[in-house]
Amino acid sequence: MAEENIIETTGLTRRFGGLTAVANLTLQVPAGSVYGFLGPNGAGKTTTIRMLLGLIRPDAGQVRLFGQTLGLGPRKALSRVGALVETPSIYPHLTGRENLEVTRRLLRVPAARIDRALEIVGLENAAGRRAGEYSQGMRQRLGLALALLADVELLILDEPTNGLDPAGIREIRDLIRRLSSEFRMTVFLSSHLLSEVEQVATRLGIVNHGRLLFQGRPDELKARLNRYLTLAAEPRVRAERLLAEAGWRLLPTDNGHLKVAAGCPADAAKLNAQLIQAGIQVSHLCLEQPSLEELFLDVTQGV
Amino acid sequence: MTGFLRDLGAALSAETLKTKRTLALRLAFVAPLLVVFLEFLIFWQHGAKAGRSGRGIWVSFMQNSLVLWQLLMVPLFVTLQTALLAGLEHSNKNWKHLFALPVSRQAIYSAKQLVALALIGISTHVLWVAVIAAGLVLRLLMPGIGFEAPVPAWRILQFALLSYVCSWLIIAIHTWVAMRSSSFVMAMGVGVAVTIVAVIALQSEYNVYYPWTLPAVVTRGAIVGGQLNYLALGCGALGGIALAILAGLEFSRRDVI
């Protein structure tokens, strides 16, 4: 039976003492998607992922993987899941191949899976070296290889590019694309960096202070905020007063330019005419489309 | 149950690979050899005076070795081995990986416990074989003090195995401590503390109730009095098994934060 949502949570909640790390989280991760789970540090991403994998029990709510509720009993659903949570879990005194062999024995999968996993992550030549000698990027790739040993359909990656240089980040990003397109995996990927997620994600979930602030496609997020005008006008204070009296909505700004909510080029022309008629000099006027980064900050700082 | 046993088999197989290039197996040989070597030196220096009156010199040599082994070496050695096995996961934060696999957590814990038991078991066998070997060397080096007598191999083996079975409770306790705490200092601190108490507790009338003197008390009773304290033996053996199961259950239910 094909599941519509590979991951589904309802009202997921977890507290640590007086701190609510995750509050009433309801996620839907469609099959075949690359789901970018975003939020600032401390937003509740890792706690959520640990609950998805059964590492932490929720105080309330439910996790369903492949349509099965995750509980303390036999966790068959996890046989279809590969995970990399924070730092890769490797034994430095064993070689890369031996590290994979440890997990292979636990999973009772064929020995050929090791070579396949090494080939996917590009570690064939380094497999005979001790994992303790690996670079950070190689360790991350070994962690991914561990997650790919079984015949998984869902990959859960928690900050997989942590500590990597730009080349390493690009490698991981390309690998995620390949896993999604070539191997038809569903990828649930968490990060605090929108820039590394927006290039691969087909669906986004934004969380902060444990609450889900947005869930949907990237274009749906972009549609949430309107365009705006940035302008430089002198005298500035008189320009601000005039615009406010004329009914324009002034937006917060962190540089010398004014920022005004606007919808179309005609608004720019109308505003420009009003300012010039009032004797205000306009040296810069631009209609902007907010970047996903600005939208992300707007959504997360709005809580 | 079948699923658990399959998972246990897989976990044991994985665990043996993890100990590759660690000190676990070397320690299992070095620790008992060190004890027997010390006792060998004492007998070489003092001859028959090092033995115990009323018992043959072979049994004396075995008993002296066992006392050293049980009181001083076993608590610290078990602490080291269990800390090593647990540290493989603690130091690399591997619990989050292991417990996210579709493998019974109880099986993973049990595999650690069984490997610890196996390592101490290996040490026990090394101990009694080393006692016989050392005695044979003393027979050559110091004729006339009693090592010419037939080697009571079966008795020596029995006392060694008795000591081992009585130690199961200690092994279960230290496994649980090592698995629960990621701090090596904590594990060693517990090991040192219980060893110091054991040296004092051995003189107490309640010495059979203290897990770390129980093996020495039971073995001494068997050697000296020829009587086996079945109740104490049961506490050590069955208590160890029961604690291992309960500790595994408790550990399995913990959150991996």
Coordinates of C-alpha atoms in Angstrom, one line a residue:
Chain A
M1 CA 0.0 0.0 0.0
A2 CA 1.5 3.3 -1.0
E3 CA 1.5 5.8 1.8
E4 CA 0.7 9.4 1.0
N5 CA 2.8 10.7 3.9
I6 CA 5.9 8.8 4.8
I7 CA 6.2 10.8 8.0
E8 CA 3.2 12.1 9.9
T9 CA 3.2 13.5 13.4
T10 CA 0.1 14.8 15.3
G11 CA 0.4 17.1 18.2
L12 CA 4.0 16.1 19.0
T13 CA 5.1 17.6 22.2
R14 CA 8.2 17.3 24.4
R15 CA 9.3 19.2 27.4
F16 CA 12.6 19.1 29.3
G17 CA 11.8 20.4 32.8
G18 CA 10.2 23.8 32.4
L19 CA 11.4 24.1 28.8
T20 CA 9.0 23.1 26.0
A21 CA 11.4 22.0 23.2
V22 CA 8.6 20.9 20.8
A23 CA 5.0 22.0 21.0
N24 CA 2.1 20.4 19.3
L25 CA 4.1 19.7 16.1
T26 CA 2.1 18.3 13.2
L27 CA 4.3 17.4 10.3
Q28 CA 3.4 15.8 6.9
V29 CA 6.2 14.6 4.8
P30 CA 5.0 13.3 1.4
A31 CA 6.5 10.3 -0.2
G32 CA 9.3 11.1 -2.6
S33 CA 9.8 14.6 -1.3
V34 CA 13.0 16.3 -0.1
Y35 CA 11.7 17.9 3.1
G36 CA 13.7 20.8 4.4
F37 CA 13.2 21.1 8.2
L38 CA 14.4 24.5 9.1
G39 CA 14.8 26.6 12.2
P40 CA 17.4 28.5 14.1
N41 CA 19.7 26.7 16.6
G42 CA 17.6 25.6 19.6
A43 CA 14.4 25.6 17.6
G44 CA 13.6 22.0 18.4
K45 CA 14.8 20.3 15.2
T46 CA 17.0 17.7 16.7
T47 CA 14.5 16.9 19.4
T48 CA 11.9 16.4 16.7
I49 CA 14.2 14.1 14.8
R50 CA 15.0 12.1 17.8
M51 CA 11.3 11.6 18.4
L52 CA 10.8 10.5 14.8
L53 CA 13.5 7.8 15.3
G54 CA 12.2 6.7 18.7
L55 CA 15.3 7.9 20.5
I56 CA 13.1 10.2 22.7
R57 CA 9.6 9.5 23.8
P58 CA 7.2 12.4 23.3
D59 CA 5.2 13.7 26.2
A60 CA 2.2 14.0 23.9
G61 CA 1.3 13.2 20.3
Q62 CA 2.2 10.5 17.9
V63 CA 4.7 9.7 15.2
R64 CA 3.7 7.6 12.2
L65 CA 6.3 6.2 9.8
F66 CA 5.0 4.5 6.7
G67 CA 1.6 4.5 8.2
Q68 CA 2.7 2.7 11.4
T69 CA 2.7 4.3 14.8
L70 CA 6.1 4.3 16.4
G71 CA 6.1 2.9 19.9
L72 CA 8.3 1.1 22.3
G73 CA 7.5 -2.3 20.9
P74 CA 9.0 -3.9 17.7
R75 CA 10.0 -1.0 15.5
K76 CA 9.7 -2.6 12.1
A77 CA 9.2 0.8 10.4
L78 CA 12.7 1.7 11.3
S79 CA 14.0 -1.0 9.0
R80 CA 13.0 1.2 6.1
V81 CA 14.7 4.3 7.6
G82 CA 18.3 5.4 7.4
A83 CA 19.4 8.2 9.7
L84 CA 22.3 10.5 10.4
V85 CA 21.8 12.4 13.6
E86 CA 24.1 15.3 14.3
T87 CA 27.7 13.9 14.2
P88 CA 28.3 10.6 12.4
S89 CA 28.5 7.6 14.8
I90 CA 31.7 5.8 13.9
Y91 CA 34.4 3.8 15.7
P92 CA 37.7 5.6 15.0
H93 CA 39.8 2.5 15.7
L94 CA 38.0 0.5 12.9
T95 CA 38.4 1.1 9.2
G96 CA 35.6 2.6 7.1
R97 CA 34.7 -0.9 5.8
E98 CA 34.7 -2.4 9.4
N99 CA 32.5 0.4 10.6
L100 CA 30.0 -0.5 7.9
E101 CA 30.4 -4.2 8.7
V102 CA 29.4 -3.5 12.4
T103 CA 26.1 -2.0 11.3
R104 CA 25.7 -4.6 8.5
R105 CA 25.8 -7.4 11.1
L106 CA 23.2 -5.7 13.2
L107 CA 20.9 -5.2 10.3
R108 CA 21.6 -8.7 8.9
V109 CA 21.8 -7.4 5.3
P110 CA 24.0 -8.9 2.6
A111 CA 27.7 -8.1 2.5
A112 CA 27.3 -6.6 -1.0
R113 CA 25.5 -3.7 0.6
I114 CA 28.8 -2.4 2.0
D115 CA 30.3 -1.9 -1.4
R116 CA 27.1 -0.3 -2.7
A117 CA 27.0 2.2 0.2
L118 CA 30.7 3.0 -0.3
E119 CA 30.1 3.6 -4.0
I120 CA 27.2 5.9 -3.5
V121 CA 29.1 8.1 -1.1
G122 CA 32.4 7.9 -2.9
L123 CA 34.5 6.3 -0.2
E124 CA 35.6 3.1 -2.0
N125 CA 39.3 4.2 -2.0
A126 CA 39.4 5.2 1.7
A127 CA 37.4 2.2 3.0
G128 CA 40.6 0.4 4.2
R129 CA 41.8 3.3 6.3
R130 CA 40.9 3.8 9.9
A131 CA 37.9 6.1 10.3
G132 CA 39.9 8.1 12.9
E133 CA 42.1 9.3 10.1
Y134 CA 39.2 10.6 8.0
S135 CA 38.6 14.2 7.3
Q136 CA 35.4 15.8 8.5
G137 CA 33.8 15.4 5.1
M138 CA 34.8 11.8 4.9
R139 CA 33.3 11.1 8.3
Q140 CA 30.0 12.7 7.2
R141 CA 30.0 10.5 4.1
L142 CA 30.7 7.5 6.2
G143 CA 27.8 8.4 8.4
L144 CA 25.6 8.6 5.2
A145 CA 26.9 5.3 4.1
L146 CA 25.8 3.8 7.4
A147 CA 22.4 5.2 6.8
L148 CA 22.2 3.7 3.4
L149 CA 23.3 0.1 4.3
A150 CA 19.8 -1.2 4.5
D151 CA 17.3 -0.9 1.6
V152 CA 15.9 2.3 3.0
E153 CA 13.1 4.4 1.6
L154 CA 13.4 7.3 4.0
L155 CA 16.5 9.1 4.9
I156 CA 16.5 11.4 8.0
L157 CA 19.5 13.7 8.1
D158 CA 20.1 16.1 11.0
E159 CA 22.4 18.9 9.9
P160 CA 24.4 16.7 7.5
T161 CA 26.7 19.5 6.4
N162 CA 27.8 20.5 9.9
G163 CA 31.5 21.4 9.9
L164 CA 32.0 21.0 6.2
D165 CA 33.7 23.4 3.9
P166 CA 31.8 24.7 0.8
A167 CA 33.1 21.9 -1.4
G168 CA 31.9 19.3 1.2
I169 CA 28.5 21.0 1.4
R170 CA 28.1 20.9 -2.3
E171 CA 29.0 17.2 -2.3
I172 CA 26.4 16.4 0.2
R173 CA 23.8 18.5 -1.6
D174 CA 24.5 16.6 -4.9
L175 CA 24.3 13.3 -3.1
I176 CA 20.9 14.2 -1.6
R177 CA 19.7 15.2 -5.1
R178 CA 20.9 11.9 -6.4
L179 CA 19.3 9.9 -3.6
S180 CA 16.0 11.6 -4.3
S181 CA 16.0 11.4 -8.0
E182 CA 17.9 8.2 -8.8
F183 CA 17.1 6.1 -5.8
R184 CA 13.6 7.6 -5.2
M185 CA 14.2 8.1 -1.6
T186 CA 12.2 10.5 0.6
V187 CA 14.7 12.7 2.4
F188 CA 14.0 14.6 5.6
L189 CA 16.7 17.1 6.0
S190 CA 17.1 19.5 8.9
S191 CA 19.3 22.6 8.9
H192 CA 19.6 26.0 10.4
L193 CA 21.0 27.3 7.0
L194 CA 18.3 28.0 4.5
S195 CA 20.9 28.4 1.8
E196 CA 21.9 24.8 1.8
V197 CA 18.3 23.5 1.9
E198 CA 16.5 25.7 -0.6
Q199 CA 18.5 24.3 -3.5
V200 CA 17.3 20.7 -2.9
A201 CA 14.0 21.0 -0.9
T202 CA 10.7 20.4 -2.6
R203 CA 8.9 21.0 0.7
L204 CA 9.7 23.1 3.7
G205 CA 8.8 23.1 7.4
I206 CA 10.0 26.0 9.5
V207 CA 10.1 25.7 13.2
N208 CA 11.1 28.0 16.0
H209 CA 10.7 27.7 19.8
G210 CA 9.3 24.2 19.2
R211 CA 6.4 25.4 17.0
L212 CA 5.7 24.8 13.4
L213 CA 5.5 28.2 11.7
F214 CA 5.2 27.1 8.1
Q215 CA 4.8 23.9 6.2
G216 CA 4.5 23.8 2.4
R217 CA 6.2 24.3 -0.9
P218 CA 9.0 26.9 -1.2
D219 CA 6.8 28.9 -3.7
E220 CA 4.0 29.0 -1.1
L221 CA 6.4 30.5 1.4
K222 CA 7.5 33.1 -1.1
A223 CA 3.9 34.0 -1.7
R224 CA 3.4 34.8 2.0
L225 CA 5.3 38.1 1.8
N226 CA 4.7 40.8 -0.7
R227 CA 7.2 42.8 -2.6
Y228 CA 8.5 46.0 -1.2
L229 CA 10.2 49.2 -2.3
T230 CA 13.5 50.3 -1.0
L231 CA 14.3 54.0 -1.5
A232 CA 16.7 56.6 -0.4
A233 CA 15.0 60.0 0.1
E234 CA 16.2 63.3 1.6
P235 CA 15.2 64.8 3.9
R236 CA 14.4 61.3 5.3
V237 CA 12.3 62.3 8.3
R238 CA 10.0 64.4 6.2
A239 CA 9.8 61.6 3.6
E240 CA 8.8 59.1 6.3
R241 CA 6.0 61.4 7.6
L242 CA 4.7 62.1 4.2
L243 CA 4.6 58.4 3.2
A244 CA 2.8 57.5 6.5
E245 CA 0.2 60.3 6.0
A246 CA -0.4 59.1 2.4
G247 CA -1.3 55.6 3.7
W248 CA 1.9 53.7 2.7
R249 CA 3.0 51.0 5.1
L250 CA 6.6 51.5 6.3
L251 CA 8.5 48.3 7.1
P252 CA 11.4 47.8 9.5
T253 CA 14.8 48.4 8.0
D254 CA 18.3 47.9 9.2
N255 CA 20.1 50.1 6.8
G256 CA 19.9 53.8 5.7
H257 CA 17.2 53.0 3.1
L258 CA 13.4 53.3 3.7
K259 CA 11.4 50.2 3.1
V260 CA 7.7 50.4 2.0
A261 CA 5.2 47.7 1.3
A262 CA 4.2 47.7 -2.3
G263 CA 2.7 45.3 -4.9
C264 CA 3.6 46.4 -8.4
P265 CA 5.7 48.8 -10.5
A266 CA 2.8 51.2 -10.6
D267 CA 3.1 51.7 -6.8
A268 CA 6.8 52.6 -7.4
A269 CA 5.8 55.3 -9.9
K270 CA 3.0 56.6 -7.7
L271 CA 5.2 56.9 -4.6
N272 CA 8.0 58.5 -6.6
A273 CA 5.6 61.2 -7.9
Q274 CA 4.2 61.9 -4.4
L275 CA 7.7 62.4 -3.0
I276 CA 8.9 64.6 -5.8
Q277 CA 5.8 66.8 -5.7
A278 CA 6.5 67.4 -2.0
G279 CA 10.1 68.5 -2.8
I280 CA 11.8 65.4 -1.5
Q281 CA 14.8 64.2 -3.4
V282 CA 14.7 60.5 -4.3
S283 CA 18.2 59.0 -5.1
H284 CA 17.3 55.3 -5.1
L285 CA 14.1 53.5 -5.8
C286 CA 13.8 49.7 -6.3
L287 CA 11.0 47.2 -6.3
E288 CA 12.3 44.1 -4.4
Q289 CA 11.2 40.5 -4.2
P290 CA 12.2 39.1 -0.7
S291 CA 14.7 36.3 -0.8
L292 CA 13.9 33.0 0.8
E293 CA 16.5 33.9 3.5
E294 CA 14.5 37.1 4.3
L295 CA 11.3 35.2 4.4
F296 CA 12.8 32.6 6.7
L297 CA 14.1 35.3 9.1
D298 CA 10.8 37.1 8.9
V299 CA 8.9 33.9 9.7
T300 CA 11.1 32.8 12.5
Q301 CA 11.6 36.2 14.1
G302 CA 7.9 36.9 13.9
V303 CA 7.3 34.4 16.8
Chain B
M1 CA 11.6 -14.4 21.6
T2 CA 12.9 -15.7 18.3
G3 CA 13.3 -12.1 17.2
F4 CA 15.2 -11.2 20.3
L5 CA 17.6 -14.2 19.9
R6 CA 18.2 -13.2 16.3
D7 CA 18.9 -9.7 17.4
L8 CA 21.1 -10.9 20.2
G9 CA 23.1 -13.0 17.7
A10 CA 23.6 -10.1 15.4
A11 CA 24.5 -7.8 18.3
L12 CA 27.1 -10.3 19.6
S13 CA 28.6 -10.6 16.2
A14 CA 28.9 -6.8 15.9
E15 CA 30.3 -6.5 19.4
T16 CA 33.2 -8.9 18.7
L17 CA 34.2 -6.8 15.7
K18 CA 34.1 -3.6 17.8
T19 CA 36.7 -5.0 20.2
K20 CA 39.2 -5.4 17.4
R21 CA 42.3 -3.3 18.0
T22 CA 41.2 -2.5 21.5
L23 CA 42.9 -3.7 24.7
A24 CA 40.0 -5.9 25.8
L25 CA 41.5 -9.3 24.8
R26 CA 45.0 -8.3 25.8
L27 CA 43.8 -7.2 29.3
A28 CA 41.9 -10.5 29.6
F29 CA 45.3 -12.3 29.4
V30 CA 47.5 -9.8 31.1
A31 CA 45.5 -9.3 34.3
P32 CA 45.4 -12.9 35.5
L33 CA 49.0 -13.5 34.4
L34 CA 50.1 -10.5 36.5
V35 CA 48.4 -12.0 39.6
V36 CA 49.9 -15.4 39.1
F37 CA 53.3 -13.9 38.4
L38 CA 53.1 -11.9 41.7
E39 CA 52.2 -15.1 43.6
F40 CA 55.0 -17.0 41.8
L41 CA 57.5 -14.4 43.0
I42 CA 56.2 -14.7 46.6
F43 CA 56.5 -18.5 46.5
W44 CA 59.9 -18.3 44.9
Q45 CA 61.1 -16.0 47.6
H46 CA 59.5 -17.6 50.6
G47 CA 59.2 -21.2 49.5
A48 CA 56.9 -23.5 51.6
K49 CA 56.4 -20.7 54.1
A50 CA 54.2 -18.9 51.6
G51 CA 51.8 -21.9 51.7
R52 CA 48.9 -22.3 54.1
S53 CA 49.0 -25.0 56.8
G54 CA 46.6 -27.9 56.4
R55 CA 46.4 -27.6 52.6
G56 CA 48.7 -28.9 50.0
I57 CA 51.0 -26.4 48.4
W58 CA 49.2 -26.5 45.1
V59 CA 45.9 -25.6 46.7
S60 CA 47.7 -22.9 48.7
F61 CA 49.1 -21.4 45.6
M62 CA 45.7 -21.4 43.9
Q63 CA 44.0 -20.0 47.0
N64 CA 46.6 -17.2 47.4
S65 CA 46.2 -16.4 43.7
L66 CA 42.5 -16.4 44.0
V67 CA 42.4 -14.0 46.9
L68 CA 44.6 -11.5 45.1
W69 CA 42.5 -12.0 42.0
Q70 CA 39.1 -11.7 43.6
L71 CA 39.7 -8.9 46.1
L72 CA 42.0 -6.6 44.2
M73 CA 42.1 -7.5 40.6
V74 CA 38.6 -8.5 39.7
P75 CA 36.7 -5.3 40.7
L76 CA 39.2 -3.1 39.0
F77 CA 39.6 -5.4 36.0
V78 CA 35.8 -5.7 35.6
T79 CA 35.6 -2.0 35.9
L80 CA 38.1 -1.5 33.1
Q81 CA 36.6 -4.0 30.8
T82 CA 33.0 -2.8 31.2
A83 CA 34.1 0.8 30.9
L84 CA 36.0 -0.1 27.7
L85 CA 33.0 -1.8 26.2
A86 CA 30.6 1.0 27.1
G87 CA 33.1 3.6 26.2
L88 CA 33.1 2.4 22.6
E89 CA 29.6 3.9 22.3
H90 CA 29.8 6.7 24.8
S91 CA 32.9 8.3 23.4
N92 CA 31.6 8.5 19.8
K93 CA 28.0 9.1 20.8
N94 CA 27.0 5.9 19.0
W95 CA 23.9 5.2 21.1
K96 CA 21.8 7.4 18.9
H97 CA 22.8 5.4 15.9
L98 CA 22.4 2.0 17.6
F99 CA 19.0 2.7 19.1
A100 CA 17.6 4.1 15.9
L101 CA 18.2 0.7 14.2
P102 CA 15.5 -1.9 14.0
V103 CA 17.3 -4.0 16.6
S104 CA 16.1 -4.8 20.1
R105 CA 17.7 -2.4 22.6
Q106 CA 17.7 -5.2 25.2
A107 CA 19.7 -7.3 22.8
I108 CA 22.3 -4.6 22.3
Y109 CA 22.6 -4.3 26.1
S110 CA 22.7 -8.1 26.6
A111 CA 25.4 -8.4 24.0
K112 CA 27.6 -6.0 25.9
Q113 CA 26.9 -7.9 29.1
L114 CA 27.7 -11.3 27.5
V115 CA 31.0 -10.0 26.0
A116 CA 32.0 -8.7 29.5
L117 CA 31.2 -12.1 30.9
A118 CA 33.1 -13.8 28.2
L119 CA 36.2 -11.6 28.8
I120 CA 36.2 -12.3 32.5
G121 CA 35.6 -16.0 31.7
I122 CA 38.7 -16.0 29.5
S123 CA 40.6 -14.4 32.3
T124 CA 39.4 -17.1 34.7
H125 CA 40.7 -19.9 32.4
V126 CA 44.0 -18.0 31.9
L127 CA 44.3 -17.8 35.7
W128 CA 43.9 -21.5 36.5
V129 CA 46.1 -22.6 33.6
A130 CA 48.7 -20.0 34.7
V131 CA 48.6 -21.4 38.2
I132 CA 49.4 -24.9 37.0
A133 CA 52.1 -23.6 34.7
A134 CA 53.7 -21.5 37.5
G135 CA 53.5 -24.4 39.9
L136 CA 55.3 -26.6 37.4
V137 CA 58.0 -24.0 37.0
L138 CA 58.3 -23.8 40.8
R139 CA 58.6 -27.6 40.8
L140 CA 61.7 -27.3 38.7
L141 CA 63.2 -24.3 40.4
M142 CA 62.4 -25.2 44.0
P143 CA 62.3 -29.0 44.5
G144 CA 61.2 -30.3 47.8
I145 CA 58.7 -27.7 48.8
G146 CA 55.7 -29.7 47.6
F147 CA 55.1 -29.0 44.0
E148 CA 56.3 -32.5 43.1
A149 CA 52.8 -33.7 44.3
P150 CA 50.3 -34.6 41.5
V151 CA 48.7 -31.5 40.1
P152 CA 45.1 -31.2 41.4
A153 CA 44.0 -29.8 38.1
W154 CA 40.3 -30.6 38.6
R155 CA 40.2 -28.9 42.0
I156 CA 42.0 -25.9 40.7
L157 CA 39.6 -25.6 37.8
Q158 CA 36.6 -26.0 40.1
F159 CA 37.8 -23.2 42.4
A160 CA 38.4 -20.9 39.5
L161 CA 35.0 -21.6 38.0
L162 CA 33.3 -21.1 41.4
S163 CA 35.0 -17.8 41.7
Y164 CA 33.9 -16.8 38.2
V165 CA 30.2 -17.8 38.7
C166 CA 30.1 -15.9 42.0
S167 CA 31.4 -12.8 40.2
W168 CA 28.5 -12.6 37.8
L169 CA 26.7 -10.1 40.2
I170 CA 29.8 -7.9 40.2
I171 CA 30.1 -8.0 36.5
A172 CA 26.4 -7.1 36.1
I173 CA 26.7 -4.1 38.5
H174 CA 29.8 -2.7 36.8
T175 CA 28.3 -3.2 33.3
W176 CA 25.2 -1.2 34.4
V177 CA 27.3 1.6 35.9
A178 CA 29.5 1.8 32.8
M179 CA 26.6 1.8 30.4
R180 CA 24.6 4.4 32.4
S181 CA 27.4 6.9 32.8
S182 CA 29.6 8.2 30.0
S183 CA 32.2 9.3 32.5
F184 CA 35.2 6.9 32.7
V185 CA 36.1 8.7 36.0
M186 CA 32.7 7.7 37.5
A187 CA 33.2 4.1 36.5
M188 CA 36.7 3.9 37.9
G189 CA 35.7 5.8 41.0
V190 CA 33.1 3.2 41.7
G191 CA 35.6 0.4 41.0
V192 CA 38.2 1.9 43.4
A193 CA 35.6 2.6 46.1
V194 CA 34.2 -0.9 46.1
T195 CA 37.7 -2.5 46.1
I196 CA 38.7 -0.5 49.2
V197 CA 35.5 -1.4 51.0
A198 CA 36.0 -5.1 50.0
V199 CA 39.4 -5.3 51.7
I200 CA 37.8 -4.1 54.9
A201 CA 34.6 -5.9 54.5
L202 CA 36.3 -9.3 54.2
Q203 CA 37.0 -9.2 57.9
S204 CA 33.4 -8.6 58.7
E205 CA 30.8 -11.2 59.7
Y206 CA 28.6 -9.8 56.9
N207 CA 31.2 -10.3 54.3
V208 CA 29.0 -12.8 52.3
Y209 CA 26.4 -10.0 51.7
Y210 CA 28.8 -7.7 50.0
P211 CA 29.0 -8.5 46.3
W212 CA 32.7 -7.8 46.0
T213 CA 33.7 -10.1 48.8
L214 CA 31.1 -12.8 48.0
P215 CA 33.4 -14.7 45.6
A216 CA 36.3 -14.8 48.0
V217 CA 34.1 -15.9 50.9
V218 CA 32.4 -18.7 49.0
T219 CA 35.7 -19.9 47.5
R220 CA 37.4 -19.9 50.9
G221 CA 34.6 -21.8 52.4
A222 CA 34.9 -24.4 49.6
I223 CA 38.7 -24.7 49.9
V224 CA 39.0 -24.6 53.7
G225 CA 35.8 -26.1 54.9
G226 CA 35.0 -28.3 51.9
Q227 CA 31.5 -26.8 52.0
L228 CA 29.7 -24.9 49.3
N229 CA 27.6 -21.9 50.4
Y230 CA 24.8 -22.5 47.9
L231 CA 22.8 -19.5 49.0
A232 CA 25.7 -17.2 48.4
L233 CA 26.5 -18.9 45.2
G234 CA 22.9 -18.4 44.1
C235 CA 23.0 -14.7 45.0
G236 CA 26.1 -14.2 43.0
A237 CA 25.1 -16.2 39.9
L238 CA 21.3 -15.8 39.8
G239 CA 21.5 -12.3 41.2
G240 CA 23.9 -11.4 38.4
I241 CA 21.6 -12.8 35.8
A242 CA 18.5 -11.0 37.3
L243 CA 20.3 -7.7 37.6
A244 CA 21.6 -8.0 34.1
I245 CA 18.1 -8.5 32.7
L246 CA 16.6 -5.7 34.8
A247 CA 19.4 -3.3 34.0
G248 CA 19.0 -4.0 30.4
L249 CA 15.3 -3.3 30.6
E250 CA 16.0 0.0 32.4
F251 CA 18.7 1.0 30.0
S252 CA 16.5 0.2 27.0
R253 CA 13.8 2.6 28.1
R254 CA 16.1 5.6 28.5
D255 CA 15.8 8.5 26.2
V256 CA 18.8 9.1 24.0
I257 CA 19.2 12.8 24.3

